Amino acid sequence: MSFKSKKPAYSVIVPVYCEAESIVELVDRIGEVFEKMGEGNNFEIVIVDDGSSDNTPNVAAGLCRERDYVCMVRLRRNCGKSIALMAGFKCALGGTIITIDGDLQDHPEDIPKLLEKLNEGFDVVSGWRQKRKDTLGRRIGSRLYNVVVGWVSGLRLHDHNCGLKAYTKRAVASLCIYGQYHRYTPLLAYIVGFKVTEVPVENSFRKYGYSKYRTFRYQGFLDLLSISFTHKFGSSPLHFFGVVSLILVIPSFSLLFYWLVSHMSFLIGFRQELMLFPRPLLSLALMVFLLGVVIFLVGFICDFVLYHVIRSNIDNVVALQIDKIVEKGGVEKEVNPSTGEGD
């Protein structure tokens, strides 16, 4: 899917939901930034309308008609920021991808800072909002969130969820975000081996409308656990389920074996208290043992399914891990993660 025959060097993706008042100003400011950089004819803006119910689609369509560097992707319904970003990534033609929210809180004038850092050899550069202009509750929640993400993942950024980010094309090709994974694009790139950093950026109060997100969103922490689990055990689920199974099976089996021996002792004439069936913990031990067996079988089935999925997609799996190819004669080629071919 593409909009132009000429491929620009830069694609700016702007996911919007009911931001009709702000997108004209945002597009103007982005255009001015690239003009000052000397890249006025070498960029595009991809506006992704996430099922807006206001005049946003009409305003964006008008911009597409007036300016040859603006295009729009309209989603059928409000799918969320993750799918909006994926739609933008799919349609972007540029070799460098920049994302910025449509609410004007992040400043397009900071884009050159991100690109300068990207040119130092990084694959993802995230903005770090200075003197963030938000409510106290949002600032506290954001700080707690960033500390927890850094502690769990090892990627210590001050502002994982800043909407202003810059990516290389190969980093974007490795991303698969859905649900609310848009908060974790730096982390998702980091765990597959890309270089991630951040630069300080400016931040302003929202100029129009209101935020579409709640102050505290517990789903983000659940997503973090899911990403961490998938990264650590995604290629070997039995390593997790097997350990949990053994924790349950070993003590329960030991108790069952002990009671079985005791009952056999009763049957051959030993004391009455060695009889098995009056023991109240028997049912609990049996349930725990069976639960452990079921968990082990779940892990075994996951491993079985995963083997066949990886076997059928092994070329893509390997391509995702290749950073570059040095050919005979010392010629280096970057590798497209989606194809495994050198660029």
PDB file of C-alpha atoms in Angstrom, residues 209-327:
ATOM      1  CA  GLY A 209     -10.314  19.294  23.482  1.00  0.00           C
ATOM      2  CA  TYR A 210      -9.504  16.815  26.223  1.00  0.00           C
ATOM      3  CA  SER A 211      -7.431  13.683  26.732  1.00  0.00           C
ATOM      4  CA  LYS A 212      -9.045  10.440  25.588  1.00  0.00           C
ATOM      5  CA  TYR A 213      -7.147   8.379  28.203  1.00  0.00           C
ATOM      6  CA  ARG A 214      -7.903   7.783  31.859  1.00  0.00           C
ATOM      7  CA  THR A 215      -5.385   8.973  34.444  1.00  0.00           C
ATOM      8  CA  PHE A 216      -4.613   5.510  35.837  1.00  0.00           C
ATOM      9  CA  ARG A 217      -4.630   2.551  33.460  1.00  0.00           C
ATOM     10  CA  TYR A 218      -3.849  -0.769  35.130  1.00  0.00           C
ATOM     11  CA  GLN A 219      -3.887  -2.531  31.741  1.00  0.00           C
ATOM     12  CA  GLY A 220      -0.405  -1.161  31.036  1.00  0.00           C
ATOM     13  CA  PHE A 221       1.114  -3.201  33.856  1.00  0.00           C
ATOM     14  CA  LEU A 222      -0.672  -6.350  32.673  1.00  0.00           C
ATOM     15  CA  ASP A 223       0.694  -5.721  29.163  1.00  0.00           C
ATOM     16  CA  LEU A 224       4.175  -5.382  30.657  1.00  0.00           C
ATOM     17  CA  LEU A 225       3.849  -8.782  32.322  1.00  0.00           C
ATOM     18  CA  SER A 226       2.626 -10.269  29.047  1.00  0.00           C
ATOM     19  CA  ILE A 227       5.551  -8.804  27.080  1.00  0.00           C
ATOM     20  CA  SER A 228       8.077  -9.927  29.695  1.00  0.00           C
ATOM     21  CA  PHE A 229       6.641 -13.450  29.776  1.00  0.00           C
ATOM     22  CA  THR A 230       6.522 -13.713  25.989  1.00  0.00           C
ATOM     23  CA  HIS A 231      10.095 -12.454  25.665  1.00  0.00           C
ATOM     24  CA  LYS A 232      11.484 -14.837  28.284  1.00  0.00           C
ATOM     25  CA  PHE A 233       9.417 -17.957  27.570  1.00  0.00           C
ATOM     26  CA  GLY A 234       7.949 -17.291  24.128  1.00  0.00           C
ATOM     27  CA  SER A 235      10.282 -19.745  22.439  1.00  0.00           C
ATOM     28  CA  SER A 236      10.247 -22.318  25.259  1.00  0.00           C
ATOM     29  CA  PRO A 237       6.904 -22.222  27.151  1.00  0.00           C
ATOM     30  CA  LEU A 238       7.513 -25.631  28.713  1.00  0.00           C
ATOM     31  CA  HIS A 239      10.386 -24.100  30.705  1.00  0.00           C
ATOM     32  CA  PHE A 240       7.798 -22.015  32.569  1.00  0.00           C
ATOM     33  CA  PHE A 241       4.872 -24.422  32.729  1.00  0.00           C
ATOM     34  CA  GLY A 242       7.183 -27.297  33.584  1.00  0.00           C
ATOM     35  CA  VAL A 243       8.598 -25.518  36.641  1.00  0.00           C
ATOM     36  CA  VAL A 244       5.125 -24.544  37.891  1.00  0.00           C
ATOM     37  CA  SER A 245       3.986 -28.125  37.330  1.00  0.00           C
ATOM     38  CA  LEU A 246       6.899 -29.582  39.290  1.00  0.00           C
ATOM     39  CA  ILE A 247       6.247 -27.199  42.206  1.00  0.00           C
ATOM     40  CA  LEU A 248       2.744 -28.666  42.458  1.00  0.00           C
ATOM     41  CA  VAL A 249       3.393 -32.277  41.472  1.00  0.00           C
ATOM     42  CA  ILE A 250       6.427 -33.126  43.624  1.00  0.00           C
ATOM     43  CA  PRO A 251       4.973 -32.340  47.110  1.00  0.00           C
ATOM     44  CA  SER A 252       1.504 -33.648  46.240  1.00  0.00           C
ATOM     45  CA  PHE A 253       2.924 -36.864  44.775  1.00  0.00           C
ATOM     46  CA  SER A 254       5.162 -37.318  47.843  1.00  0.00           C
ATOM     47  CA  LEU A 255       2.124 -37.055  50.137  1.00  0.00           C
ATOM     48  CA  LEU A 256       0.086 -39.441  47.999  1.00  0.00           C
ATOM     49  CA  PHE A 257       2.948 -41.944  47.945  1.00  0.00           C
ATOM     50  CA  TYR A 258       3.363 -41.716  51.726  1.00  0.00           C
ATOM     51  CA  TRP A 259      -0.373 -42.252  52.304  1.00  0.00           C
ATOM     52  CA  LEU A 260      -0.449 -45.143  49.855  1.00  0.00           C
ATOM     53  CA  VAL A 261       2.366 -46.876  51.747  1.00  0.00           C
ATOM     54  CA  SER A 262       0.542 -46.207  55.033  1.00  0.00           C
ATOM     55  CA  HIS A 263      -2.690 -47.679  53.684  1.00  0.00           C
ATOM     56  CA  MET A 264      -0.854 -50.778  52.472  1.00  0.00           C
ATOM     57  CA  SER A 265       0.569 -51.108  55.990  1.00  0.00           C
ATOM     58  CA  PHE A 266      -3.002 -50.960  57.354  1.00  0.00           C
ATOM     59  CA  LEU A 267      -4.167 -53.635  54.923  1.00  0.00           C
ATOM     60  CA  ILE A 268      -1.502 -56.077  56.087  1.00  0.00           C
ATOM     61  CA  GLY A 269      -2.534 -55.678  59.716  1.00  0.00           C
ATOM     62  CA  PHE A 270      -0.861 -52.604  61.162  1.00  0.00           C
ATOM     63  CA  ARG A 271      -2.601 -49.885  63.183  1.00  0.00           C
ATOM     64  CA  GLN A 272      -6.046 -48.429  62.320  1.00  0.00           C
ATOM     65  CA  GLU A 273      -4.700 -44.848  62.034  1.00  0.00           C
ATOM     66  CA  LEU A 274      -2.706 -45.870  58.976  1.00  0.00           C
ATOM     67  CA  MET A 275      -5.929 -46.277  56.973  1.00  0.00           C
ATOM     68  CA  LEU A 276      -5.899 -44.005  53.913  1.00  0.00           C
ATOM     69  CA  PHE A 277      -9.483 -42.912  53.277  1.00  0.00           C
ATOM     70  CA  PRO A 278     -10.391 -40.938  56.462  1.00  0.00           C
ATOM     71  CA  ARG A 279      -7.549 -38.458  55.751  1.00  0.00           C
ATOM     72  CA  PRO A 280      -9.073 -34.998  54.929  1.00  0.00           C
ATOM     73  CA  LEU A 281      -6.050 -33.823  52.907  1.00  0.00           C
ATOM     74  CA  LEU A 282      -6.350 -36.705  50.441  1.00  0.00           C
ATOM     75  CA  SER A 283      -8.752 -34.854  48.125  1.00  0.00           C
ATOM     76  CA  LEU A 284      -6.622 -31.698  48.230  1.00  0.00           C
ATOM     77  CA  ALA A 285      -3.441 -33.622  47.401  1.00  0.00           C
ATOM     78  CA  LEU A 286      -5.159 -35.362  44.488  1.00  0.00           C
ATOM     79  CA  MET A 287      -6.474 -32.040  43.130  1.00  0.00           C
ATOM     80  CA  VAL A 288      -3.046 -30.389  43.371  1.00  0.00           C
ATOM     81  CA  PHE A 289      -1.397 -33.370  41.700  1.00  0.00           C
ATOM     82  CA  LEU A 290      -3.900 -33.361  38.823  1.00  0.00           C
ATOM     83  CA  LEU A 291      -3.571 -29.574  38.460  1.00  0.00           C
ATOM     84  CA  GLY A 292       0.197 -29.963  38.138  1.00  0.00           C
ATOM     85  CA  VAL A 293      -0.244 -32.639  35.469  1.00  0.00           C
ATOM     86  CA  VAL A 294      -2.680 -30.402  33.529  1.00  0.00           C
ATOM     87  CA  ILE A 295      -0.285 -27.433  33.674  1.00  0.00           C
ATOM     88  CA  PHE A 296       2.539 -29.624  32.395  1.00  0.00           C
ATOM     89  CA  LEU A 297       0.361 -30.816  29.505  1.00  0.00           C
ATOM     90  CA  VAL A 298      -0.530 -27.189  28.662  1.00  0.00           C
ATOM     91  CA  GLY A 299       3.170 -26.368  28.422  1.00  0.00           C
ATOM     92  CA  PHE A 300       3.801 -29.469  26.348  1.00  0.00           C
ATOM     93  CA  ILE A 301       1.006 -28.553  23.908  1.00  0.00           C
ATOM     94  CA  CYS A 302       2.335 -24.971  23.653  1.00  0.00           C
ATOM     95  CA  ASP A 303       5.786 -26.323  22.812  1.00  0.00           C
ATOM     96  CA  PHE A 304       4.298 -28.686  20.231  1.00  0.00           C
ATOM     97  CA  VAL A 305       2.291 -25.921  18.513  1.00  0.00           C
ATOM     98  CA  LEU A 306       5.207 -23.485  18.702  1.00  0.00           C
ATOM     99  CA  TYR A 307       7.528 -25.980  17.021  1.00  0.00           C
ATOM    100  CA  HIS A 308       5.302 -26.211  13.967  1.00  0.00           C
ATOM    101  CA  VAL A 309       4.698 -22.434  13.829  1.00  0.00           C
ATOM    102  CA  ILE A 310       8.436 -21.685  14.013  1.00  0.00           C
ATOM    103  CA  ARG A 311       9.252 -24.412  11.506  1.00  0.00           C
ATOM    104  CA  SER A 312       6.850 -22.885   8.968  1.00  0.00           C
ATOM    105  CA  ASN A 313       8.187 -19.348   9.583  1.00  0.00           C
ATOM    106  CA  ILE A 314      11.846 -20.069  10.304  1.00  0.00           C
ATOM    107  CA  ASP A 315      13.100 -17.729   7.560  1.00  0.00           C
ATOM    108  CA  ASN A 316      11.272 -14.765   9.102  1.00  0.00           C
ATOM    109  CA  VAL A 317      12.406 -15.737  12.607  1.00  0.00           C
ATOM    110  CA  VAL A 318      16.051 -15.833  11.519  1.00  0.00           C
ATOM    111  CA  ALA A 319      15.742 -12.637   9.435  1.00  0.00           C
ATOM    112  CA  LEU A 320      14.473 -10.743  12.474  1.00  0.00           C
ATOM    113  CA  GLN A 321      17.693 -11.533  14.344  1.00  0.00           C
ATOM    114  CA  ILE A 322      20.190 -10.591  11.600  1.00  0.00           C
ATOM    115  CA  ASP A 323      21.597  -7.098  12.105  1.00  0.00           C
ATOM    116  CA  LYS A 324      23.735  -6.772   8.983  1.00  0.00           C
ATOM    117  CA  ILE A 325      25.532  -8.802   6.334  1.00  0.00           C
ATOM    118  CA  VAL A 326      29.173  -8.261   5.367  1.00  0.00           C
ATOM    119  CA  GLU A 327      29.699  -9.624   1.883  1.00  0.00           C
TER     120      GLU A 327
END
